[in-house]
CSV table of C-alpha atoms and ligand atoms in Angstrom, one decimal:
chain,number,residue,atom,x,y,z
X,1,MET,CA,44.9,90.8,109.2
X,2,ALA,CA,44.1,88.3,112.3
X,3,GLU,CA,42.0,85.4,112.1
X,4,LYS,CA,40.0,83.6,114.8
X,5,VAL,CA,41.2,80.6,116.3
X,6,LEU,CA,41.0,78.2,118.7
X,7,ILE,CA,43.8,77.6,120.6
X,8,ILE,CA,43.7,74.4,122.3
X,9,LYS,CA,45.9,73.4,125.2
X,10,TYR,CA,46.1,69.5,126.4
X,11,GLY,CA,48.0,69.3,130.1
X,12,GLU,CA,48.8,65.7,131.1
X,13,ILE,CA,49.2,64.0,127.9
X,14,ALA,CA,52.1,66.7,127.3
X,15,MET,CA,54.6,64.8,129.4
X,16,ARG,CA,54.0,61.2,128.1
X,17,GLY,CA,56.9,60.2,126.3
X,18,ASN,CA,56.4,57.5,122.9
X,19,ASN,CA,52.7,57.3,123.7
X,20,ARG,CA,52.4,61.6,123.1
X,21,TYR,CA,51.4,61.2,119.2
X,22,LEU,CA,49.1,58.5,119.9
X,23,PHE,CA,47.2,60.3,122.6
X,24,ILE,CA,47.3,63.7,120.4
X,25,ASN,CA,46.0,61.5,117.2
X,26,ARG,CA,43.2,60.5,119.6
X,27,LEU,CA,42.4,64.2,120.9
X,28,ILE,CA,42.1,65.4,117.0
X,29,SER,CA,39.8,62.5,115.8
X,30,ALA,CA,37.8,63.6,119.2
X,31,ILE,CA,37.5,67.2,118.2
X,32,ARG,CA,37.1,66.4,114.1
X,33,ARG,CA,34.0,64.0,115.4
X,34,ASN,CA,32.6,67.0,117.4
X,35,ILE,CA,33.1,69.7,115.2
X,36,ASP,CA,33.2,68.5,111.5
X,37,PRO,CA,29.7,68.7,111.4
X,38,PHE,CA,29.6,72.5,111.9
X,39,GLY,CA,32.0,73.2,108.9
X,40,LYS,CA,35.2,72.9,107.4
X,41,TYR,CA,38.2,73.1,110.2
X,42,TYR,CA,41.4,72.4,110.3
X,43,VAL,CA,43.2,71.0,113.2
X,44,VAL,CA,46.7,72.4,113.2
X,45,ARG,CA,49.3,70.8,115.8
X,46,ASP,CA,52.0,73.0,117.2
X,47,PRO,CA,54.2,72.1,119.9
X,48,GLY,CA,51.8,71.4,123.0
X,49,ARG,CA,49.5,73.1,121.3
X,50,LEU,CA,46.3,72.2,118.8
X,51,ILE,CA,45.0,75.0,116.5
X,52,VAL,CA,41.2,75.1,115.4
X,53,GLU,CA,41.3,77.0,112.2
X,54,ASP,CA,38.7,78.2,109.8
X,55,ARG,CA,40.5,79.2,106.8
X,56,GLY,CA,38.6,81.6,104.9
X,57,GLY,CA,35.8,81.7,107.1
X,58,GLU,CA,35.2,83.1,110.4
X,59,LEU,CA,35.2,80.9,113.2
X,60,ASP,CA,32.6,81.0,115.7
X,61,TYR,CA,33.5,80.7,119.1
X,62,ASP,CA,29.8,80.3,120.7
X,63,LEU,CA,29.1,77.5,118.5
X,64,LEU,CA,32.5,75.4,118.8
X,65,ILE,CA,33.6,76.1,122.6
X,66,PRO,CA,30.7,74.3,123.8
X,67,LYS,CA,31.5,71.2,121.5
X,68,LEU,CA,35.1,71.0,122.5
X,69,LYS,CA,34.3,71.3,126.3
X,70,THR,CA,33.2,67.9,126.6
X,71,ILE,CA,36.7,66.3,125.2
X,72,PHE,CA,38.9,64.7,127.8
X,73,GLY,CA,42.5,65.4,127.6
X,74,LEU,CA,41.8,68.7,127.0
X,75,ALA,CA,43.1,71.2,129.5
X,76,ALA,CA,42.0,74.5,128.6
X,77,ILE,CA,40.6,76.5,125.3
X,78,CYS,CA,41.4,80.0,124.6
X,79,PRO,CA,39.6,81.8,121.8
X,80,GLY,CA,42.2,83.9,120.1
X,81,VAL,CA,43.5,85.3,117.0
X,82,ARG,CA,46.3,84.4,114.4
X,83,LEU,CA,48.4,87.3,112.6
X,84,GLU,CA,49.4,86.7,109.0
X,85,ASP,CA,52.0,89.2,109.3
X,86,MET,CA,54.5,88.7,112.1
X,87,SER,CA,55.9,91.8,111.9
X,88,PHE,CA,56.2,93.9,115.3
X,89,GLU,CA,54.0,96.5,114.1
X,90,SER,CA,51.3,94.2,113.4
X,91,ILE,CA,51.4,92.9,116.3
X,92,CYS,CA,51.1,96.0,118.4
X,93,GLU,CA,48.0,97.1,116.0
X,94,GLU,CA,46.5,93.4,116.3
X,95,SER,CA,47.1,93.8,120.1
X,96,LEU,CA,45.5,97.0,120.6
X,97,LEU,CA,42.4,95.7,118.5
X,98,HIS,CA,42.0,92.9,120.7
X,99,MET,CA,42.4,94.7,123.9
X,100,GLN,CA,39.4,97.1,122.8
X,101,GLU,CA,37.3,94.4,121.7
X,102,PHE,CA,37.9,92.6,124.9
X,103,CYS,CA,37.9,95.8,127.8
X,104,GLY,CA,36.0,98.4,125.6
X,105,ASP,CA,36.0,101.8,127.7
X,106,LYS,CA,35.8,99.8,131.0
X,107,GLU,CA,38.2,100.7,133.8
X,108,MET,CA,40.5,97.7,133.8
X,109,THR,CA,43.9,96.3,134.9
X,110,PHE,CA,46.1,94.3,132.6
X,111,LYS,CA,49.7,93.0,131.4
X,112,VAL,CA,51.1,91.5,128.5
X,113,ASP,CA,52.6,88.2,128.7
X,114,THR,CA,55.1,87.3,126.0
X,115,ARG,CA,56.0,83.7,125.0
X,116,ARG,CA,58.7,83.4,122.1
X,117,ALA,CA,59.4,79.8,120.9
X,118,ASN,CA,60.4,81.0,117.7
X,119,LYS,CA,63.7,82.2,118.3
X,120,GLY,CA,64.0,83.3,114.8
X,121,PHE,CA,61.9,86.4,115.8
X,122,PRO,CA,64.2,89.3,116.2
X,123,MET,CA,62.9,90.6,119.9
X,124,PRO,CA,63.3,89.0,123.2
X,125,SER,CA,59.5,88.5,124.7
X,126,MET,CA,60.0,90.9,127.6
X,127,GLU,CA,60.7,93.4,125.1
X,128,VAL,CA,57.8,92.4,123.2
X,129,SER,CA,55.5,92.4,126.5
X,130,MET,CA,56.9,95.8,127.4
X,131,GLU,CA,56.9,97.3,124.1
X,132,VAL,CA,53.3,96.3,123.0
X,133,GLY,CA,52.0,97.0,126.6
X,134,ALA,CA,53.2,100.9,126.1
X,135,TYR,CA,51.7,100.9,123.0
X,136,ILE,CA,48.6,99.8,124.2
X,137,LEU,CA,48.6,102.0,127.5
X,138,GLU,CA,49.0,104.8,124.8
X,139,ARG,CA,46.0,104.5,123.2
X,140,MET,CA,43.7,103.1,125.8
X,141,PRO,CA,43.5,105.8,128.5
X,142,ASN,CA,40.8,103.4,130.4
X,143,LEU,CA,43.7,100.5,131.0
X,144,LYS,CA,46.2,100.7,133.7
X,145,VAL,CA,49.4,97.9,134.3
X,146,ASP,CA,49.1,95.7,137.0
X,147,VAL,CA,51.8,92.8,136.7
X,148,LYS,CA,50.8,90.8,139.9
X,149,ASN,CA,47.2,90.7,139.7
X,150,PRO,CA,45.6,92.2,136.4
X,151,ASP,CA,42.4,91.6,134.9
X,152,VAL,CA,43.2,90.8,132.0
X,153,THR,CA,46.4,89.4,130.6
X,154,LEU,CA,47.2,89.2,126.7
X,155,HIS,CA,48.7,86.3,126.0
X,156,ILE,CA,51.2,86.7,123.0
X,157,GLU,CA,52.7,83.8,121.6
X,158,ILE,CA,55.2,83.6,119.2
X,159,ARG,CA,55.4,80.8,117.3
X,160,ASN,CA,55.8,79.9,113.2
X,161,SER,CA,52.9,82.4,113.5
X,162,VAL,CA,51.7,85.1,116.0
X,163,TYR,CA,49.2,84.2,118.2
X,164,LEU,CA,47.3,86.6,120.5
X,165,HIS,CA,44.7,85.4,123.5
X,166,SER,CA,43.4,86.9,126.9
X,167,LYS,CA,40.9,84.1,128.0
X,168,ILE,CA,41.7,81.2,129.1
X,169,ILE,CA,38.6,78.5,129.2
X,170,ARG,CA,39.5,75.7,131.8
X,171,THR,CA,38.0,72.2,130.6
X,172,TYR,CA,37.9,68.8,132.7
X,173,GLY,CA,41.3,67.9,131.7
X,174,GLY,CA,42.0,64.1,132.4
X,175,LEU,CA,43.2,61.6,129.3
X,176,PRO,CA,41.8,61.5,126.0
X,177,TYR,CA,38.8,59.0,125.6
X,178,ALA,CA,39.5,55.2,125.0
X,179,SER,CA,43.8,55.8,125.5
X,180,ASN,CA,43.5,53.4,128.5
X,181,GLY,CA,41.8,50.1,128.5
X,182,ARG,CA,38.3,48.9,128.9
X,183,ALA,CA,36.1,48.7,132.0
X,184,VAL,CA,32.4,47.5,132.2
X,185,SER,CA,30.5,50.0,134.7
X,186,LEU,CA,27.5,48.8,136.9
X,187,LEU,CA,25.3,51.4,135.8
X,188,SER,CA,22.2,52.1,137.7
X,189,GLY,CA,20.0,54.7,137.7
X,190,GLY,CA,20.8,56.6,140.6
X,191,ILE,CA,23.0,59.6,141.1
X,192,ASP,CA,26.2,57.5,141.6
X,193,SER,CA,27.1,55.3,139.5
X,194,PRO,CA,26.9,57.9,136.2
X,195,VAL,CA,29.2,60.0,138.1
X,196,ALA,CA,31.7,56.9,138.7
X,197,THR,CA,31.2,56.1,134.9
X,198,TRP,CA,32.0,59.5,133.8
X,199,MET,CA,35.0,59.8,136.3
X,200,MET,CA,36.6,56.4,134.9
X,201,ALA,CA,36.0,57.6,131.1
X,202,LYS,CA,37.6,61.0,132.1
X,203,ARG,CA,40.9,58.6,133.1
X,204,GLY,CA,41.1,57.2,129.4
X,205,VAL,CA,39.0,54.1,130.3
X,206,GLU,CA,36.9,52.9,127.9
X,207,VAL,CA,33.8,52.3,129.4
X,208,GLU,CA,30.6,50.2,128.4
X,209,GLY,CA,27.7,50.1,131.1
X,210,VAL,CA,25.5,47.0,132.6
X,211,TYR,CA,22.0,47.8,133.8
X,212,PHE,CA,20.1,45.1,135.8
X,213,HIS,CA,16.7,45.5,134.8
X,214,SER,CA,13.8,43.4,136.8
X,215,PRO,CA,10.4,43.9,135.3
X,216,PRO,CA,7.9,44.3,136.3
X,217,TYR,CA,9.2,45.2,139.6
X,218,THR,CA,11.7,47.7,137.9
X,219,SER,CA,9.4,49.9,135.1
X,220,GLU,CA,10.1,50.7,131.3
X,221,TRP,CA,10.9,53.9,132.8
X,222,ALA,CA,13.2,53.2,134.8
X,223,LYS,CA,15.1,51.2,131.7
X,224,GLU,CA,14.5,54.9,129.6
X,225,LYS,CA,16.3,56.2,132.6
X,226,VAL,CA,19.3,54.4,132.3
X,227,ILE,CA,19.4,54.8,128.6
X,228,ASP,CA,19.4,58.6,128.9
X,229,LEU,CA,22.1,58.7,131.6
X,230,ALA,CA,24.1,56.4,128.7
X,231,LYS,CA,23.0,58.7,126.1
X,232,ARG,CA,24.6,62.2,128.2
X,233,ILE,CA,28.0,60.0,129.0
X,234,ALA,CA,27.9,59.6,125.2
X,235,ASP,CA,28.0,63.3,124.8
X,236,PHE,CA,31.8,63.2,126.5
X,237,THR,CA,32.8,59.7,125.0
X,238,GLY,CA,31.0,59.8,121.3
X,239,GLU,CA,30.1,56.3,122.2
X,240,PHE,CA,28.7,54.1,124.5
X,241,ARG,CA,27.4,50.2,124.8
X,242,LEU,CA,24.8,49.0,127.2
X,243,TYR,CA,23.6,45.9,128.0
X,244,VAL,CA,20.8,45.8,129.6
X,245,VAL,CA,20.7,42.3,131.8
X,246,PRO,CA,17.1,40.9,132.8
X,247,PHE,CA,17.5,39.9,136.2
X,248,THR,CA,14.2,38.8,137.6
X,249,GLU,CA,14.2,35.4,137.7
X,250,LEU,CA,17.6,35.6,139.8
X,251,GLN,CA,16.2,37.9,142.0
X,252,LEU,CA,13.3,36.4,142.3
X,253,TYR,CA,15.3,32.9,143.1
X,254,LEU,CA,17.6,35.1,145.7
X,255,LEU,CA,14.6,36.4,147.7
X,256,ASP,CA,13.6,32.9,148.1
X,257,ASN,CA,16.7,31.3,149.0
X,258,VAL,CA,19.1,33.8,151.4
X,259,ALA,CA,18.3,35.3,154.6
X,260,HIS,CA,16.4,38.3,153.8
X,261,ASP,CA,18.8,40.6,155.4
X,262,LYS,CA,21.7,39.4,153.3
X,263,LEU,CA,20.0,40.0,150.0
X,264,THR,CA,21.1,43.3,149.2
X,265,ILE,CA,24.7,41.4,149.8
X,266,HIS,CA,24.0,38.1,147.7
X,267,LEU,CA,22.9,40.5,145.2
X,268,LYS,CA,25.3,43.2,144.8
X,269,ARG,CA,27.5,39.6,144.3
X,270,ALA,CA,25.2,38.5,141.6
X,271,MET,CA,26.0,41.9,140.2
X,272,MET,CA,29.7,41.6,140.1
X,273,ARG,CA,29.7,38.2,138.5
X,274,ALA,CA,27.5,38.9,135.6
X,275,GLY,CA,29.6,42.3,135.0
X,276,GLU,CA,32.6,40.3,135.2
X,277,MET,CA,31.3,37.6,132.6
X,278,ILE,CA,30.3,40.3,130.3
X,279,ALA,CA,33.6,42.3,130.9
X,280,LYS,CA,35.5,38.8,129.8
X,281,GLN,CA,33.2,38.6,126.8
X,282,ASP,CA,34.5,42.4,125.8
X,283,ASP,CA,37.9,42.0,126.7
X,284,ALA,CA,37.3,44.7,129.6
X,285,LEU,CA,40.0,44.8,132.1
X,286,ALA,CA,38.1,46.0,134.9
X,287,LEU,CA,34.5,46.8,136.5
X,288,ILE,CA,33.6,50.2,138.0
X,289,THR,CA,30.8,50.9,140.5
X,290,GLY,CA,29.4,54.0,142.1
X,291,GLU,CA,30.0,52.9,145.5
X,292,SER,CA,31.4,55.6,148.1
X,293,VAL,CA,32.2,54.1,151.9
X,294,GLY,CA,30.0,54.2,154.2
X,295,GLN,CA,27.1,55.4,152.5
X,296,VAL,CA,24.2,52.9,152.8
X,297,ALA,CA,24.3,49.7,154.6
X,298,SER,CA,26.1,47.5,152.0
X,299,GLN,CA,28.9,50.0,151.8
X,300,THR,CA,30.4,49.4,154.9
X,301,MET,CA,33.9,48.1,154.6
X,302,GLN,CA,32.6,44.9,155.4
X,303,GLY,CA,30.0,44.9,152.9
X,304,ILE,CA,32.2,46.4,150.3
X,305,HIS,CA,34.9,43.0,151.3
X,306,ALA,CA,32.0,40.6,150.8
X,307,ILE,CA,30.6,42.3,147.4
X,308,ASN,CA,34.3,42.4,146.0
X,309,ALA,CA,35.2,38.9,146.7
X,310,ALA,CA,32.6,37.8,144.4
X,311,CYS,CA,34.5,38.9,141.1
X,312,THR,CA,38.3,38.6,140.3
X,313,LEU,CA,39.0,41.5,137.8
X,314,PRO,CA,39.9,44.8,139.9
X,315,VAL,CA,37.0,47.2,140.8
X,316,LEU,CA,37.1,50.7,140.2
X,317,ARG,CA,35.2,52.9,142.7
X,318,PRO,CA,36.1,56.5,141.6
X,319,LEU,CA,33.5,57.8,144.5
X,320,ALA,CA,34.9,55.6,147.2
X,321,GLY,CA,36.1,58.8,149.1
X,322,MET,CA,33.6,61.1,147.9
X,323,ASP,CA,30.9,62.7,150.2
X,324,LYS,CA,26.7,62.6,148.6
X,325,GLN,CA,27.1,66.2,148.3
X,326,GLU,CA,30.3,66.4,146.3
X,327,ILE,CA,28.7,63.4,143.8
X,328,ILE,CA,25.4,65.4,143.6
X,329,ASN,CA,27.6,68.4,142.8
X,330,ARG,CA,29.7,66.6,140.1
X,331,ALA,CA,26.2,64.9,138.8
X,332,GLU,CA,24.8,68.7,138.7
X,333,GLU,CA,28.1,69.7,136.6
X,334,ILE,CA,28.2,66.9,134.0
X,335,GLY,CA,24.5,66.9,133.5
X,336,THR,CA,23.2,63.3,135.1
X,337,PHE,CA,21.7,64.7,137.8
X,338,GLU,CA,18.8,65.9,136.4
X,339,ILE,CA,18.1,62.5,134.7
X,340,SER,CA,18.8,60.2,138.2
X,341,ALA,CA,16.7,62.4,140.0
X,342,ARG,CA,13.4,61.0,138.1
X,343,PRO,CA,11.6,59.0,140.5
X,344,TYR,CA,11.5,55.4,139.4
X,345,GLU,CA,12.7,52.4,141.4
X,346,ASP,CA,15.8,50.7,141.1
X,347,CYS,CA,15.9,46.6,141.3
X,348,CYS,CA,18.1,46.9,144.6
X,349,THR,CA,15.0,48.6,146.3
X,350,VAL,CA,12.2,46.4,145.4
X,351,PHE,CA,12.6,43.8,148.1
X,352,VAL,CA,14.8,45.3,150.3
X,353,ALA,CA,15.0,44.4,153.7
X,354,LYS,CA,14.1,46.8,156.6
X,355,HIS,CA,17.3,46.2,158.7
X,356,PRO,CA,20.0,44.8,156.2
X,357,VAL,CA,23.2,43.6,157.5
X,358,THR,CA,25.8,46.2,157.9
X,359,LYS,CA,28.8,43.9,159.0
X,360,PRO,CA,28.3,40.8,156.8
X,361,ARG,CA,31.2,38.0,157.1
X,362,LEU,CA,32.4,36.6,153.8
X,363,ASN,CA,32.6,33.0,155.3
X,364,PHE,CA,29.0,33.0,155.8
X,365,ILE,CA,28.0,34.7,152.8
X,366,GLU,CA,30.3,32.3,150.8
X,367,LYS,CA,28.5,29.3,152.8
X,368,ALA,CA,25.1,30.6,151.9
X,369,GLU,CA,26.0,31.0,148.7
X,370,HIS,CA,27.2,27.3,148.0
X,371,ARG,CA,23.8,26.1,148.9
X,372,LEU,CA,22.4,28.4,145.6
X,373,THR,CA,22.6,25.4,143.1
X,374,GLU,CA,20.4,27.9,140.0
X,375,LEU,CA,22.8,30.5,140.8
X,376,ASP,CA,25.2,30.0,137.9
X,377,ARG,CA,22.6,28.7,135.6
X,378,LEU,CA,20.5,32.1,136.4
X,379,LEU,CA,23.5,34.0,136.0
X,380,ASP,CA,24.3,32.6,132.5
X,381,GLU,CA,20.7,32.9,131.3
X,382,ALA,CA,20.6,36.5,132.4
X,383,VAL,CA,23.9,37.5,130.6
X,384,LYS,CA,23.0,35.1,127.6
X,385,ASN,CA,19.8,37.2,127.4
X,386,ALA,CA,21.3,40.6,127.9
X,387,GLU,CA,19.9,43.6,125.5
X,388,VAL,CA,23.0,45.2,123.8
X,389,ILE,CA,22.2,48.5,123.3
X,390,GLU,CA,24.6,51.2,121.4
X,391,LEU,CA,24.4,54.6,121.8
C,401,ATP,P1,23.8,54.4,142.5
C,401,ATP,O1,23.2,56.1,142.9
C,401,ATP,O2,24.8,54.3,141.7
C,401,ATP,O3,22.3,53.5,142.2
C,401,ATP,P2,23.7,53.4,145.3
C,401,ATP,O4,24.0,54.7,146.0
C,401,ATP,O5,22.4,53.5,145.0
C,401,ATP,O6,24.3,54.0,143.9
C,401,ATP,P3,24.0,51.2,145.7
C,401,ATP,O7,21.9,50.7,145.3
C,401,ATP,O8,23.9,50.5,147.1
C,401,ATP,O9,24.2,52.4,146.0
C,401,ATP,O10,24.5,50.7,144.6
C,401,ATP,C1,25.7,50.5,144.3
C,401,ATP,C2,26.2,50.1,143.2
C,401,ATP,O11,25.9,49.0,142.9
C,401,ATP,C3,26.0,51.4,142.1
C,401,ATP,O12,26.5,52.4,142.2
C,401,ATP,C4,26.0,50.6,140.7
C,401,ATP,O13,27.7,50.7,140.0
C,401,ATP,C5,25.9,49.0,141.0
C,401,ATP,N1,24.3,48.8,141.0
C,401,ATP,C6,23.1,48.9,141.7
C,401,ATP,N2,22.3,48.6,141.3
C,401,ATP,C7,22.4,48.6,139.9
C,401,ATP,C8,21.4,48.2,138.7
C,401,ATP,N3,20.2,48.0,138.7
C,401,ATP,N4,22.1,48.2,137.6
C,401,ATP,C9,23.7,48.4,137.8
C,401,ATP,N5,24.4,48.6,138.9
C,401,ATP,C10,23.5,48.5,139.6
C,402,MG,MG1,21.2,53.1,143.4
């Protein structure tokens, strides 16, 4: 008898010394959170693997695989079977059944790859591969062996049980969510910042979002869009806190009090400062932005330099070296593009100059800011009046 299982491989965390068990516990909790609503499953630890079993029931690959694919820290998911009976005869029979199911009567090439972690098993792995290969070949005339570049590789893993699988579904990789400190992401409704947020979450950073909202210049729809983006990110992270910071008053104040061509730089600096205030409240150790070097006027090296100097926390810019098309491809892949593409205004674009500076000088910007006597108060108020949305 063979029972359907999902064999889950994790990549990078396999290498992490003493923290390993913490990482693995996080992965198990994430797996549980995503699949427990659908049945009673076991998540079994095996060296280098986690095995999802549905003892007694029939595990539904199509239902569970999409639920697992969004978990950061998993390298691959292999739908396979676990054999109750570890005898060589049983391995041959189940391997044949597996290949019949997988290939039907299509003409295909295959090879058998055996890993024997359980040295108590009496046959060496090479011999198992050869013998099982020969057994299958005799009974499936539509198959040929090709050890170099086969259409199908039947993996036989001999551990405390025997597992068979022939399909490796690659997942996003990364590190278990929230295994790596917290950061505050400046999340607009654009294409870039949701991708940046996702990328840092993938590296195990616990993320929360800050959106600067300037009603009536930015509409309720623009805010809804950011909430929908935050929800999409929460599909990967399990939870997400979003701050909606009212920025109208501060923005109008800047509009009246700074040179128009430098408005965007001052506004971005105010955003960094507000983001940092929230980060400090929430014990976050960094900010995240969706900036990409050279993409727009405020993202020249001089622009980034002038904006960056407004805060002291490290600013993570995972998109810094990416082209727009690469960012769009990623946004499509993770399901944020469609939401970002909705046509609602962003507060950065409402009073924007026709010819913004592309090479702001930090000392001039700082001098101008010294004269903004109301800025600190307006920042404090904006942060104090932020709406907190837990997703
Ligand atoms: P995005 O596609 O993320 O909106 P962008 O290409 O439009 O980015 P900018 O408008 O220059 O670039 O914004 C740069 C970064 O500043 C954004 O990626 C985001 O991190 C932050 N940001 C801009 N506007 C807002 C906002 N209204 N609320 C929160 N963060 C913002
Ligand atoms: Mg934008």
